[in-house]
CSV table of C-alpha atoms in Angstrom, one decimal:
chain,number,residue,atom,x,y,z
K,3,MET,CA,86.8,143.9,121.0
K,4,THR,CA,84.0,141.4,120.4
K,5,THR,CA,80.4,142.3,119.5
K,6,GLN,CA,79.3,141.5,123.0
K,7,SER,CA,81.9,143.7,124.6
K,8,GLN,CA,81.0,146.4,122.1
K,9,ASP,CA,77.4,146.4,123.1
K,10,GLN,CA,78.4,146.6,126.7
K,11,HIS,CA,80.5,149.6,125.9
K,12,THR,CA,77.9,151.5,124.1
K,13,ALA,CA,75.1,151.0,126.6
K,14,GLY,CA,75.2,154.0,128.8
K,15,GLY,CA,78.8,154.5,128.4
K,16,PRO,CA,80.8,157.5,126.9
K,17,PRO,CA,80.1,158.5,123.3
K,18,LEU,CA,82.0,156.3,120.6
K,19,SER,CA,85.0,157.7,118.9
K,20,ARG,CA,84.9,158.0,115.2
K,21,ARG,CA,87.0,154.8,114.9
K,22,GLU,CA,84.5,152.9,117.2
K,23,ARG,CA,81.6,154.1,115.3
K,24,ALA,CA,83.1,152.9,112.0
K,25,ARG,CA,83.9,149.6,113.6
K,26,ALA,CA,80.3,149.2,114.8
K,27,ALA,CA,79.0,150.2,111.5
K,28,THR,CA,81.2,147.4,109.8
K,29,ILE,CA,80.1,144.9,112.4
K,30,GLU,CA,76.4,145.7,111.4
K,31,GLU,CA,77.2,145.5,107.7
K,32,ILE,CA,78.8,142.1,108.1
K,33,LYS,CA,75.7,140.8,110.0
K,34,GLU,CA,73.3,142.3,107.4
K,35,THR,CA,75.3,140.8,104.5
K,36,ALA,CA,75.4,137.4,106.2
K,37,THR,CA,71.7,137.5,106.7
K,38,ARG,CA,71.0,138.4,103.1
K,39,LEU,CA,73.3,135.8,101.8
K,40,MET,CA,71.5,133.1,103.9
K,41,SER,CA,68.1,134.2,102.7
K,42,GLU,CA,69.2,134.3,99.0
K,43,GLN,CA,71.0,131.0,99.2
K,44,GLY,CA,68.5,129.2,101.5
K,45,THR,CA,71.1,127.9,103.8
K,46,THR,CA,72.5,128.7,107.2
K,47,ASP,CA,75.9,127.3,106.3
K,48,LEU,CA,77.9,130.7,106.2
K,49,ARG,CA,81.3,131.2,104.6
K,50,PHE,CA,83.5,134.1,105.4
K,51,SER,CA,84.6,134.2,101.7
K,52,ASP,CA,81.3,134.8,100.3
K,53,ILE,CA,80.5,137.6,102.8
K,54,ALA,CA,83.9,139.2,102.2
K,55,ARG,CA,83.4,139.2,98.4
K,56,GLU,CA,79.9,140.8,98.9
K,57,MET,CA,81.4,143.6,100.9
K,58,GLY,CA,84.4,144.1,98.7
K,59,MET,CA,86.7,142.8,101.5
K,60,THR,CA,89.3,140.1,102.0
K,61,ALA,CA,88.3,137.1,104.1
K,62,PRO,CA,91.1,137.6,106.4
K,63,ALA,CA,89.9,141.2,107.0
K,64,LEU,CA,86.7,139.8,108.6
K,65,TYR,CA,88.7,138.2,111.4
K,66,ARG,CA,89.3,141.8,112.6
K,67,TYR,CA,85.7,141.9,113.5
K,68,PHE,CA,84.7,138.3,114.3
K,69,ALA,CA,87.2,135.7,115.6
K,70,ASP,CA,85.6,132.9,113.5
K,71,ARG,CA,82.4,131.9,111.9
K,72,ASP,CA,81.0,130.5,115.1
K,73,GLU,CA,81.3,133.9,116.7
K,74,LEU,CA,79.5,135.6,113.9
K,75,LEU,CA,76.8,132.8,113.9
K,76,THR,CA,76.4,133.4,117.6
K,77,ALA,CA,75.9,137.1,117.1
K,78,LEU,CA,73.3,136.3,114.3
K,79,ILE,CA,71.5,133.8,116.3
K,80,ALA,CA,71.2,136.2,119.4
K,81,ASP,CA,69.9,139.0,117.2
K,82,THR,CA,67.3,136.8,115.6
K,83,PHE,CA,65.9,135.4,119.0
K,84,ASP,CA,65.8,139.0,120.1
K,85,GLU,CA,63.8,140.1,117.0
K,86,LEU,CA,61.5,137.3,117.3
K,87,GLY,CA,61.0,137.9,121.0
K,88,ALA,CA,60.3,141.7,120.3
K,89,ILE,CA,57.7,140.9,117.6
K,90,VAL,CA,55.9,138.4,119.7
K,91,ALA,CA,55.9,140.7,122.7
K,92,ALA,CA,54.6,143.7,120.7
K,93,ALA,CA,51.8,141.4,119.3
K,94,ARG,CA,50.8,140.3,122.9
K,95,GLU,CA,50.8,143.8,124.3
K,96,GLN,CA,48.4,145.0,121.5
K,97,VAL,CA,45.7,142.9,123.3
K,98,PRO,CA,44.2,143.9,126.7
K,99,ALA,CA,45.9,142.1,129.7
K,100,ASP,CA,42.6,140.4,130.7
K,101,ASP,CA,42.1,138.8,127.4
K,102,VAL,CA,44.2,135.8,127.8
K,103,TRP,CA,42.8,133.9,124.8
K,104,GLY,CA,43.4,137.0,122.6
K,105,ARG,CA,46.9,137.3,123.8
K,106,PHE,CA,47.6,133.7,123.3
K,107,LEU,CA,46.3,133.9,119.7
K,108,ALA,CA,48.3,137.1,119.0
K,109,VAL,CA,51.5,135.4,120.2
K,110,ALA,CA,50.9,132.4,118.1
K,111,ASP,CA,49.9,134.3,115.0
K,112,ALA,CA,53.1,136.5,115.3
K,113,TYR,CA,55.3,133.4,115.7
K,114,ARG,CA,53.7,131.8,112.8
K,115,SER,CA,53.8,135.0,110.6
K,116,TRP,CA,57.5,135.7,111.3
K,117,ALA,CA,58.3,131.9,110.6
K,118,LYS,CA,56.7,132.2,107.1
K,119,GLN,CA,58.4,135.6,106.4
K,120,GLU,CA,61.8,134.5,107.5
K,121,PRO,CA,62.1,130.7,106.9
K,122,VAL,CA,65.9,130.7,106.8
K,123,ARG,CA,66.3,132.8,110.0
K,124,PHE,CA,63.7,130.6,111.6
K,125,ALA,CA,65.6,127.6,110.7
K,126,LEU,CA,68.9,129.3,112.0
K,127,ILE,CA,67.6,129.5,115.5
K,128,LEU,CA,64.9,126.7,115.6
K,129,GLY,CA,65.8,124.4,113.0
K,130,MET,CA,68.6,121.8,112.2
K,131,PRO,CA,71.9,122.8,113.9
K,132,VAL,CA,74.3,124.5,111.5
K,133,PRO,CA,77.0,122.0,110.5
K,134,GLY,CA,80.2,122.4,112.7
K,135,TYR,CA,78.7,125.1,114.8
K,136,ASN,CA,78.9,124.9,118.5
K,137,ALA,CA,77.1,127.5,120.6
K,138,PRO,CA,78.7,128.8,123.6
K,139,GLU,CA,77.2,127.1,126.7
K,140,ASP,CA,75.1,129.6,128.7
K,141,GLY,CA,76.1,132.3,126.4
K,142,PRO,CA,74.3,134.9,124.4
K,143,THR,CA,72.3,132.6,122.3
K,144,THR,CA,70.9,130.8,125.3
K,145,GLU,CA,70.1,134.0,127.1
K,146,ALA,CA,68.4,135.4,123.9
K,147,ALA,CA,66.4,132.1,123.4
K,148,GLN,CA,65.3,132.3,127.0
K,149,ARG,CA,64.1,136.1,126.5
K,150,ALA,CA,62.1,135.1,123.3
K,151,MET,CA,60.4,132.2,124.9
K,152,SER,CA,59.6,134.1,127.9
K,153,GLN,CA,56.7,135.8,125.9
K,154,LEU,CA,54.8,132.6,125.9
K,155,LYS,CA,55.5,131.8,129.6
K,156,ALA,CA,54.1,135.3,130.4
K,157,ILE,CA,50.7,134.2,129.1
K,158,PHE,CA,50.4,131.3,131.4
K,159,PHE,CA,51.6,133.5,134.4
K,160,ASP,CA,48.9,136.1,133.6
K,161,ALA,CA,46.2,133.5,133.4
K,162,ALA,CA,47.2,132.1,136.8
K,163,ASP,CA,47.1,135.5,138.3
K,164,GLN,CA,43.8,136.3,136.8
K,165,GLY,CA,42.3,133.0,138.1
K,166,VAL,CA,41.4,131.7,134.6
K,167,LEU,CA,44.1,129.0,134.2
K,168,ASP,CA,42.6,125.4,134.6
K,169,LYS,CA,44.5,122.3,135.0
K,170,PRO,CA,45.8,121.0,131.7
K,171,LEU,CA,44.1,117.9,130.3
K,172,LEU,CA,47.2,115.8,130.8
K,173,THR,CA,48.2,115.8,134.4
K,174,ASP,CA,50.6,112.8,134.4
K,175,VAL,CA,54.1,114.2,134.7
K,176,ASP,CA,57.4,112.1,134.6
K,177,GLU,CA,59.8,112.6,137.5
K,178,ALA,CA,62.4,113.9,135.0
K,179,LEU,CA,60.2,116.8,134.0
K,180,ARG,CA,59.5,117.5,137.7
K,181,GLU,CA,63.2,117.8,138.1
K,182,CYS,CA,63.2,120.3,135.1
K,183,VAL,CA,60.9,122.5,137.1
K,184,GLU,CA,63.2,122.6,140.0
K,185,VAL,CA,66.1,123.7,137.8
K,186,GLU,CA,63.8,126.4,136.3
K,187,LYS,CA,62.9,127.6,139.8
K,188,ALA,CA,66.5,127.8,140.8
K,189,GLU,CA,67.6,129.6,137.7
K,190,HIS,CA,64.7,132.1,137.6
K,191,PRO,CA,64.0,132.8,141.2
K,192,ASP,CA,62.2,136.1,140.4
K,193,GLU,CA,59.6,134.4,138.2
K,194,PRO,CA,56.4,132.4,139.5
K,195,THR,CA,56.9,128.8,139.8
K,196,PRO,CA,54.3,126.7,137.7
K,197,SER,CA,53.1,123.5,138.8
K,198,PRO,CA,54.7,120.5,137.0
K,199,GLU,CA,51.5,120.0,135.1
K,200,THR,CA,51.4,123.5,133.7
K,201,PHE,CA,55.1,123.5,133.1
K,202,GLN,CA,54.5,120.4,130.9
K,203,ALA,CA,51.6,122.1,129.4
K,204,MET,CA,53.7,125.2,128.5
K,205,LEU,CA,56.3,123.1,126.7
K,206,HIS,CA,53.5,121.2,124.9
K,207,SER,CA,52.1,124.4,123.7
K,208,TRP,CA,55.4,125.8,122.4
K,209,ALA,CA,56.2,122.4,120.8
K,210,SER,CA,52.9,122.4,119.1
K,211,LEU,CA,53.1,126.0,117.9
K,212,HIS,CA,56.5,125.4,116.5
K,213,GLY,CA,55.5,122.3,114.8
K,214,PHE,CA,52.8,123.8,112.8
K,215,SER,CA,54.9,126.8,112.0
K,216,SER,CA,57.8,124.8,110.9
K,217,LEU,CA,55.8,122.7,108.6
K,218,GLU,CA,54.1,125.8,107.0
K,219,ALA,CA,57.3,127.7,106.8
K,220,HIS,CA,59.1,125.0,104.9
K,221,GLY,CA,56.3,124.5,102.4
K,222,HIS,CA,54.7,121.1,103.8
K,223,LEU,CA,51.2,122.5,103.9
K,224,ARG,CA,51.1,124.0,100.4
K,225,TRP,CA,48.6,121.4,99.4
K,226,LEU,CA,46.0,123.3,101.6
K,227,THR,CA,44.5,126.5,100.2
K,228,PRO,CA,45.7,129.6,102.1
K,229,GLU,CA,42.3,129.9,103.8
K,230,GLY,CA,42.5,126.3,104.6
K,231,ARG,CA,45.8,126.9,106.4
K,232,ASP,CA,44.5,129.7,108.2
K,233,ALA,CA,41.5,127.7,109.5
K,234,LEU,CA,43.6,124.8,110.4
K,235,PHE,CA,45.9,127.1,112.4
K,236,LEU,CA,43.1,128.6,114.3
K,237,SER,CA,41.8,125.3,115.3
K,238,TYR,CA,45.3,124.2,116.1
K,239,VAL,CA,45.7,127.2,118.5
K,240,ARG,CA,42.4,126.4,120.0
K,241,LEU,CA,43.3,122.8,120.6
K,242,THR,CA,46.5,123.8,122.2
K,243,ALA,CA,44.9,126.1,124.5
K,244,ILE,CA,42.2,123.8,125.6
K,245,THR,CA,44.7,121.0,126.3
K,246,ALA,CA,47.0,123.6,128.3
K,247,GLY,CA,44.2,124.9,130.5
K,248,LEU,CA,44.0,128.3,128.9
K,249,PRO,CA,40.5,130.0,128.4
K,250,VAL,CA,39.0,129.6,125.0
K,251,PRO,CA,35.9,131.3,123.7
K,252,PRO,CA,33.1,129.2,122.3
K,253,ALA,CA,33.7,128.2,118.6
K,254,ALA,CA,31.8,130.3,115.9
K,255,ASP,CA,28.9,128.7,114.3
């Protein structure tokens, strides 16, 4: 039984047997050990032999729980995207729904903070691909990534519903991106369909937020003071919101 089928079995199903509980606990320990080793070693390139040694197991024994390293990485990536999505969603929900700017800033700050606290896991899901790893097409990693990124999309949808979403500053949209809007519409028929201009602005916003967070998480802004980085980040979020058409309060004197 793979980790995915195990999750399906436990969700609303009959109580797990003692053997199934032991298996589930071991799977969680494997994932926790792998995550800790990545953080300690500063790399996303996992080896079964290292995990097994830490757990007092043989490497072949791990194959009873994960078919190979790729299956383990898939589980870790899906878990990490889900964690990031939950943290960002919780930050957004702490701000009143009618405060679109406040929610955008909360989401941006939560994304940035998590990246700083978890630079290796951040790299695992949004950095350089792990050497030799091939994610399953339209599998759990894709689904988890879409759930995480939907938190940013929700802010644009809320702004549109409240009538406070303006046109973005950049309204020229290439035909290739217009085609992507149609693909999104077909894949997510229950979601509002943004205009091509707003769709492009949403992607610009995520790319901008990710770029700053990545630079900071990997130490490329250390030449600035912590206060300087905070000030730069706030101005960056304001700039991103302005160009995307989101409401922005007047700058403080």
